[in-house]
PDB file of C-alpha atoms in Angstrom:
ATOM      1  CA  UNK A   1      16.707  -8.540   2.523  1.00  0.00           C
ATOM      2  CA  UNK A   2      13.656  -8.317  -0.090  1.00  0.00           C
ATOM      3  CA  UNK A   3      14.600  -9.172  -3.373  1.00  0.00           C
ATOM      4  CA  UNK A   4      14.975  -5.929  -5.448  1.00  0.00           C
ATOM      5  CA  UNK A   5      12.612  -7.232  -8.366  1.00  0.00           C
ATOM      6  CA  UNK A   6       9.829  -8.584  -5.412  1.00  0.00           C
ATOM      7  CA  UNK A   7       8.966  -5.228  -4.404  1.00  0.00           C
ATOM      8  CA  UNK A   8       7.112  -2.354  -6.768  1.00  0.00           C
ATOM      9  CA  UNK A   9       6.123   0.915  -5.623  1.00  0.00           C
ATOM     10  CA  UNK A  10       3.494   2.960  -7.657  1.00  0.00           C
ATOM     11  CA  UNK A  11       3.337   6.616  -6.526  1.00  0.00           C
ATOM     12  CA  UNK A  12       1.546   9.732  -7.439  1.00  0.00           C
ATOM     13  CA  UNK A  13      -1.339  12.253  -6.973  1.00  0.00           C
ATOM     14  CA  UNK A  14      -4.815  11.830  -6.665  1.00  0.00           C
ATOM     15  CA  UNK A  15      -6.679  10.009  -9.802  1.00  0.00           C
ATOM     16  CA  UNK A  16      -3.229   9.425 -11.177  1.00  0.00           C
ATOM     17  CA  UNK A  17      -3.879   6.137 -12.252  1.00  0.00           C
ATOM     18  CA  UNK A  18      -1.654   4.727  -9.463  1.00  0.00           C
ATOM     19  CA  UNK A  19      -4.034   1.987  -8.207  1.00  0.00           C
ATOM     20  CA  UNK A  20      -4.830   0.747 -11.914  1.00  0.00           C
ATOM     21  CA  UNK A  21      -1.322   0.502 -12.841  1.00  0.00           C
ATOM     22  CA  UNK A  22      -0.664  -1.963  -9.618  1.00  0.00           C
ATOM     23  CA  UNK A  23      -3.733  -3.975 -10.542  1.00  0.00           C
ATOM     24  CA  UNK A  24      -2.715  -4.522 -14.047  1.00  0.00           C
ATOM     25  CA  UNK A  25       0.808  -5.839 -12.975  1.00  0.00           C
ATOM     26  CA  UNK A  26      -1.082  -8.286 -10.629  1.00  0.00           C
ATOM     27  CA  UNK A  27      -3.404  -9.078 -13.482  1.00  0.00           C
ATOM     28  CA  UNK A  28      -0.001  -9.884 -15.763  1.00  0.00           C
ATOM     29  CA  UNK A  29       1.720 -11.783 -12.696  1.00  0.00           C
ATOM     30  CA  UNK A  30      -0.734 -14.532 -13.036  1.00  0.00           C
ATOM     31  CA  UNK A  31      -0.887 -15.845  -9.386  1.00  0.00           C
ATOM     32  CA  UNK A  32      -3.296 -15.635  -6.554  1.00  0.00           C
ATOM     33  CA  UNK A  33      -3.785 -11.920  -5.561  1.00  0.00           C
ATOM     34  CA  UNK A  34      -4.000 -10.986  -1.717  1.00  0.00           C
ATOM     35  CA  UNK A  35      -5.550  -7.271  -1.993  1.00  0.00           C
ATOM     36  CA  UNK A  36      -4.717  -5.473   1.227  1.00  0.00           C
ATOM     37  CA  UNK A  37      -7.440  -2.756   1.227  1.00  0.00           C
ATOM     38  CA  UNK A  38      -6.783   0.266   3.846  1.00  0.00           C
ATOM     39  CA  UNK A  39      -9.357   2.129   3.435  1.00  0.00           C
ATOM     40  CA  UNK A  40     -12.165   2.649   5.860  1.00  0.00           C
ATOM     41  CA  UNK A  41     -15.838   3.191   5.037  1.00  0.00           C
ATOM     42  CA  UNK A  42     -17.524   6.133   6.826  1.00  0.00           C
ATOM     43  CA  UNK A  43     -21.223   5.728   5.744  1.00  0.00           C
ATOM     44  CA  UNK A  44     -21.297   9.437   5.888  1.00  0.00           C
ATOM     45  CA  UNK A  45     -18.712  10.157   3.565  1.00  0.00           C
ATOM     46  CA  UNK A  46     -20.591   9.498   0.304  1.00  0.00           C
ATOM     47  CA  UNK A  47     -17.452  10.325  -1.590  1.00  0.00           C
ATOM     48  CA  UNK A  48     -14.750   7.769  -0.069  1.00  0.00           C
ATOM     49  CA  UNK A  49     -17.681   5.173  -0.233  1.00  0.00           C
ATOM     50  CA  UNK A  50     -18.165   5.797  -4.067  1.00  0.00           C
ATOM     51  CA  UNK A  51     -14.101   5.284  -4.211  1.00  0.00           C
ATOM     52  CA  UNK A  52     -14.346   2.097  -2.382  1.00  0.00           C
ATOM     53  CA  UNK A  53     -17.223   0.740  -4.809  1.00  0.00           C
ATOM     54  CA  UNK A  54     -15.262   1.711  -7.920  1.00  0.00           C
ATOM     55  CA  UNK A  55     -11.642   0.281  -6.482  1.00  0.00           C
ATOM     56  CA  UNK A  56     -14.475  -3.177  -5.728  1.00  0.00           C
ATOM     57  CA  UNK A  57     -16.062  -2.905  -9.019  1.00  0.00           C
ATOM     58  CA  UNK A  58     -12.525  -3.193 -10.751  1.00  0.00           C
ATOM     59  CA  UNK A  59     -10.656  -6.057  -8.521  1.00  0.00           C
ATOM     60  CA  UNK A  60     -11.316  -9.424 -10.279  1.00  0.00           C
ATOM     61  CA  UNK A  61     -13.874 -12.001  -8.210  1.00  0.00           C
ATOM     62  CA  UNK A  62     -11.230 -14.902  -7.033  1.00  0.00           C
ATOM     63  CA  UNK A  63      -8.504 -11.927  -5.583  1.00  0.00           C
ATOM     64  CA  UNK A  64      -8.747 -12.437  -1.995  1.00  0.00           C
ATOM     65  CA  UNK A  65      -9.317  -8.963  -0.207  1.00  0.00           C
ATOM     66  CA  UNK A  66      -8.080  -8.314   3.198  1.00  0.00           C
ATOM     67  CA  UNK A  67      -9.502  -4.914   4.673  1.00  0.00           C
ATOM     68  CA  UNK A  68      -6.883  -3.741   7.143  1.00  0.00           C
ATOM     69  CA  UNK A  69      -6.570   0.011   8.346  1.00  0.00           C
ATOM     70  CA  UNK A  70      -3.801  -0.509  10.649  1.00  0.00           C
ATOM     71  CA  UNK A  71      -1.425  -3.484  11.332  1.00  0.00           C
ATOM     72  CA  UNK A  72      -0.843  -4.638   8.074  1.00  0.00           C
ATOM     73  CA  UNK A  73       2.298  -6.693   8.825  1.00  0.00           C
ATOM     74  CA  UNK A  74       0.322  -9.003  11.379  1.00  0.00           C
ATOM     75  CA  UNK A  75      -3.199  -9.543   9.327  1.00  0.00           C
ATOM     76  CA  UNK A  76      -0.631  -9.821   5.750  1.00  0.00           C
ATOM     77  CA  UNK A  77       1.237 -12.419   7.615  1.00  0.00           C
ATOM     78  CA  UNK A  78      -1.359 -14.622   8.796  1.00  0.00           C
ATOM     79  CA  UNK A  79      -3.332 -14.498   5.027  1.00  0.00           C
ATOM     80  CA  UNK A  80       0.007 -15.556   3.645  1.00  0.00           C
ATOM     81  CA  UNK A  81      -0.185 -18.621   6.039  1.00  0.00           C
ATOM     82  CA  UNK A  82      -3.485 -19.980   4.402  1.00  0.00           C
ATOM     83  CA  UNK A  83      -3.937 -21.097   1.045  1.00  0.00           C
ATOM     84  CA  UNK A  84      -3.156 -20.261  -1.872  1.00  0.00           C
ATOM     85  CA  UNK A  85      -0.583 -18.175  -0.510  1.00  0.00           C
ATOM     86  CA  UNK A  86       1.094 -20.403   1.466  1.00  0.00           C
ATOM     87  CA  UNK A  87       4.472 -21.465  -0.053  1.00  0.00           C
ATOM     88  CA  UNK A  88       4.551 -24.349  -2.479  1.00  0.00           C
ATOM     89  CA  UNK A  89       7.129 -26.572  -2.925  1.00  0.00           C
ATOM     90  CA  UNK A  90       8.235 -27.273  -6.504  1.00  0.00           C
ATOM     91  CA  UNK A  91       5.508 -25.548  -8.282  1.00  0.00           C
ATOM     92  CA  UNK A  92       5.610 -24.384 -12.065  1.00  0.00           C
ATOM     93  CA  UNK A  93       2.531 -22.355 -11.487  1.00  0.00           C
ATOM     94  CA  UNK A  94       3.064 -18.361 -10.859  1.00  0.00           C
ATOM     95  CA  UNK A  95       3.822 -17.149  -6.933  1.00  0.00           C
ATOM     96  CA  UNK A  96       1.134 -15.122  -5.601  1.00  0.00           C
ATOM     97  CA  UNK A  97       1.302 -11.231  -5.382  1.00  0.00           C
ATOM     98  CA  UNK A  98       0.551  -8.860  -2.542  1.00  0.00           C
ATOM     99  CA  UNK A  99      -1.052  -5.836  -3.776  1.00  0.00           C
ATOM    100  CA  UNK A 100      -1.592  -3.230  -0.702  1.00  0.00           C
ATOM    101  CA  UNK A 101      -3.883   0.061  -1.680  1.00  0.00           C
ATOM    102  CA  UNK A 102      -3.136   2.251  -0.678  1.00  0.00           C
ATOM    103  CA  UNK A 103      -0.144   3.491   1.928  1.00  0.00           C
ATOM    104  CA  UNK A 104      -1.847   6.829   1.692  1.00  0.00           C
ATOM    105  CA  UNK A 105      -4.700   6.082   3.900  1.00  0.00           C
ATOM    106  CA  UNK A 106      -2.614   3.267   6.054  1.00  0.00           C
ATOM    107  CA  UNK A 107      -0.384   6.224   6.982  1.00  0.00           C
ATOM    108  CA  UNK A 108      -3.617   8.127   8.094  1.00  0.00           C
ATOM    109  CA  UNK A 109      -5.259   5.560   9.703  1.00  0.00           C
ATOM    110  CA  UNK A 110      -2.067   5.378  12.092  1.00  0.00           C
ATOM    111  CA  UNK A 111      -2.057   9.329  12.710  1.00  0.00           C
ATOM    112  CA  UNK A 112      -5.313   9.886  13.822  1.00  0.00           C
ATOM    113  CA  UNK A 113      -5.546   6.177  15.982  1.00  0.00           C
ATOM    114  CA  UNK A 114      -2.399   8.088  18.195  1.00  0.00           C
ATOM    115  CA  UNK A 115      -2.995   9.102  21.365  1.00  0.00           C
ATOM    116  CA  UNK A 116      -1.864  12.982  20.151  1.00  0.00           C
ATOM    117  CA  UNK A 117      -1.712  13.191  16.561  1.00  0.00           C
ATOM    118  CA  UNK A 118      -0.157  16.698  16.862  1.00  0.00           C
ATOM    119  CA  UNK A 119       2.973  14.910  18.201  1.00  0.00           C
ATOM    120  CA  UNK A 120       5.203  14.799  14.892  1.00  0.00           C
ATOM    121  CA  UNK A 121       7.923  12.452  16.686  1.00  0.00           C
ATOM    122  CA  UNK A 122       5.057   9.709  18.140  1.00  0.00           C
ATOM    123  CA  UNK A 123       4.013   9.639  14.377  1.00  0.00           C
ATOM    124  CA  UNK A 124       7.620   9.185  12.626  1.00  0.00           C
ATOM    125  CA  UNK A 125       7.921   6.401  15.172  1.00  0.00           C
ATOM    126  CA  UNK A 126       4.648   4.765  14.498  1.00  0.00           C
ATOM    127  CA  UNK A 127       5.246   4.909  10.733  1.00  0.00           C
ATOM    128  CA  UNK A 128       8.882   3.613  11.237  1.00  0.00           C
ATOM    129  CA  UNK A 129       7.347   0.822  13.271  1.00  0.00           C
ATOM    130  CA  UNK A 130       4.259  -0.117  10.899  1.00  0.00           C
ATOM    131  CA  UNK A 131       5.991   0.178   7.580  1.00  0.00           C
ATOM    132  CA  UNK A 132       9.364  -1.889   9.141  1.00  0.00           C
ATOM    133  CA  UNK A 133       6.731  -4.682   9.973  1.00  0.00           C
ATOM    134  CA  UNK A 134       5.436  -5.168   7.213  1.00  0.00           C
ATOM    135  CA  UNK A 135       8.868  -5.090   4.810  1.00  0.00           C
ATOM    136  CA  UNK A 136       9.900  -7.810   7.387  1.00  0.00           C
ATOM    137  CA  UNK A 137       6.638  -9.775   6.309  1.00  0.00           C
ATOM    138  CA  UNK A 138       7.799  -8.816   2.527  1.00  0.00           C
ATOM    139  CA  UNK A 139      11.635 -10.269   3.022  1.00  0.00           C
ATOM    140  CA  UNK A 140      10.331 -13.325   4.659  1.00  0.00           C
ATOM    141  CA  UNK A 141       7.738 -14.247   2.020  1.00  0.00           C
ATOM    142  CA  UNK A 142       7.682 -15.731  -1.364  1.00  0.00           C
ATOM    143  CA  UNK A 143       5.541 -13.300  -3.045  1.00  0.00           C
ATOM    144  CA  UNK A 144       5.606 -10.178  -5.413  1.00  0.00           C
ATOM    145  CA  UNK A 145       4.621  -7.327  -3.560  1.00  0.00           C
ATOM    146  CA  UNK A 146       2.798  -4.248  -5.103  1.00  0.00           C
ATOM    147  CA  UNK A 147       2.701  -0.879  -2.888  1.00  0.00           C
ATOM    148  CA  UNK A 148       0.464   1.932  -4.423  1.00  0.00           C
ATOM    149  CA  UNK A 149       0.663   5.268  -2.336  1.00  0.00           C
ATOM    150  CA  UNK A 150      -0.052   9.111  -2.691  1.00  0.00           C
ATOM    151  CA  UNK A 151       2.699  11.825  -3.270  1.00  0.00           C
ATOM    152  CA  UNK A 152       1.035  14.757  -1.469  1.00  0.00           C
ATOM    153  CA  UNK A 153       4.032  16.715  -1.011  1.00  0.00           C
ATOM    154  CA  UNK A 154       4.384  18.464  -4.613  1.00  0.00           C
ATOM    155  CA  UNK A 155       1.802  21.378  -3.745  1.00  0.00           C
ATOM    156  CA  UNK A 156       3.355  23.371  -1.364  1.00  0.00           C
ATOM    157  CA  UNK A 157       3.290  23.338   2.860  1.00  0.00           C
ATOM    158  CA  UNK A 158       0.006  22.845   4.537  1.00  0.00           C
ATOM    159  CA  UNK A 159      -1.310  25.754   6.962  1.00  0.00           C
ATOM    160  CA  UNK A 160      -2.191  23.392   9.782  1.00  0.00           C
ATOM    161  CA  UNK A 161       0.288  21.177  12.009  1.00  0.00           C
ATOM    162  CA  UNK A 162      -1.391  18.008  11.634  1.00  0.00           C
ATOM    163  CA  UNK A 163      -1.474  18.122   7.692  1.00  0.00           C
ATOM    164  CA  UNK A 164       1.898  18.839   7.820  1.00  0.00           C
ATOM    165  CA  UNK A 165       2.833  15.787   9.973  1.00  0.00           C
ATOM    166  CA  UNK A 166       0.770  13.657   7.914  1.00  0.00           C
ATOM    167  CA  UNK A 167       2.296  14.961   4.731  1.00  0.00           C
ATOM    168  CA  UNK A 168       6.147  14.457   6.310  1.00  0.00           C
ATOM    169  CA  UNK A 169       5.012  11.129   7.667  1.00  0.00           C
ATOM    170  CA  UNK A 170       3.922   9.869   4.144  1.00  0.00           C
ATOM    171  CA  UNK A 171       7.161  11.136   2.617  1.00  0.00           C
ATOM    172  CA  UNK A 172       8.801   9.047   4.949  1.00  0.00           C
ATOM    173  CA  UNK A 173       6.544   5.684   4.564  1.00  0.00           C
ATOM    174  CA  UNK A 174       7.851   6.139   0.578  1.00  0.00           C
ATOM    175  CA  UNK A 175      11.241   6.739   1.459  1.00  0.00           C
ATOM    176  CA  UNK A 176      11.605   3.677   3.317  1.00  0.00           C
ATOM    177  CA  UNK A 177       9.553   1.395   0.718  1.00  0.00           C
ATOM    178  CA  UNK A 178      11.185   2.893  -1.763  1.00  0.00           C
ATOM    179  CA  UNK A 179      14.569   2.332  -0.534  1.00  0.00           C
ATOM    180  CA  UNK A 180      13.896  -1.809  -0.724  1.00  0.00           C
ATOM    181  CA  UNK A 181      12.051  -1.514  -3.752  1.00  0.00           C
ATOM    182  CA  UNK A 182      13.322  -2.698  -6.828  1.00  0.00           C
ATOM    183  CA  UNK A 183      11.525  -0.370  -8.916  1.00  0.00           C
ATOM    184  CA  UNK A 184       9.586   2.688  -7.963  1.00  0.00           C
ATOM    185  CA  UNK A 185       7.279   4.296 -10.391  1.00  0.00           C
ATOM    186  CA  UNK A 186       5.567   7.619 -10.608  1.00  0.00           C
ATOM    187  CA  UNK A 187       2.178   7.445 -12.206  1.00  0.00           C
ATOM    188  CA  UNK A 188       0.718  10.867 -13.905  1.00  0.00           C
ATOM    189  CA  UNK A 189      -2.351  10.991 -15.950  1.00  0.00           C
ATOM    190  CA  UNK A 190      -2.006   7.269 -16.192  1.00  0.00           C
ATOM    191  CA  UNK A 191       1.810   7.215 -18.013  1.00  0.00           C
ATOM    192  CA  UNK A 192       4.010   5.666 -15.575  1.00  0.00           C
ATOM    193  CA  UNK A 193       7.857   6.997 -15.185  1.00  0.00           C
ATOM    194  CA  UNK A 194      10.885   5.139 -13.774  1.00  0.00           C
ATOM    195  CA  UNK A 195      12.380   6.784 -10.864  1.00  0.00           C
ATOM    196  CA  UNK A 196      15.834   5.548 -10.583  1.00  0.00           C
ATOM    197  CA  UNK A 197      18.038   4.862  -7.206  1.00  0.00           C
ATOM    198  CA  UNK A 198      19.941   8.145  -6.340  1.00  0.00           C
TER     199      UNK A 198
END
């Protein structure tokens, strides 16, 4: 199992400050950072392009960015085999951090790559498989893990089936990650609230 203190989940609404909180934690850690960006650029989506631009501007130049919309486990595992993330014997310097931003878009990417996005069982199985695969990579690594995710289930039930399937799948992903996390923070208006285990 992942050592509880090595995995932290930041969850919150849109523009709640969750990404900034995770980025600040990565900076405080002091070691090399692998920033896993799950957003996909679409030239006809000016709003998303602006969000991506703001995130890129905030990231320190020395962080390594891995753009990966799906199959995060495979891509992150390969990146962690390379310097400066590969395990260093006997070093006194701070260890590496993996920052995944964000689970919200990762789940959307999974949903819309399915042959039938209207099939909730298919989506749930894909969520389980991809999240468990990433958590297995985290378990094998010597890294600190910071994951950022949205909370979309507080605003009622969506009128269409695909949106409901998405909210359910994201909620499942958040629960799977939180169950293995040492800390889970709800971020509201840039403020942190630590969520206790039940």
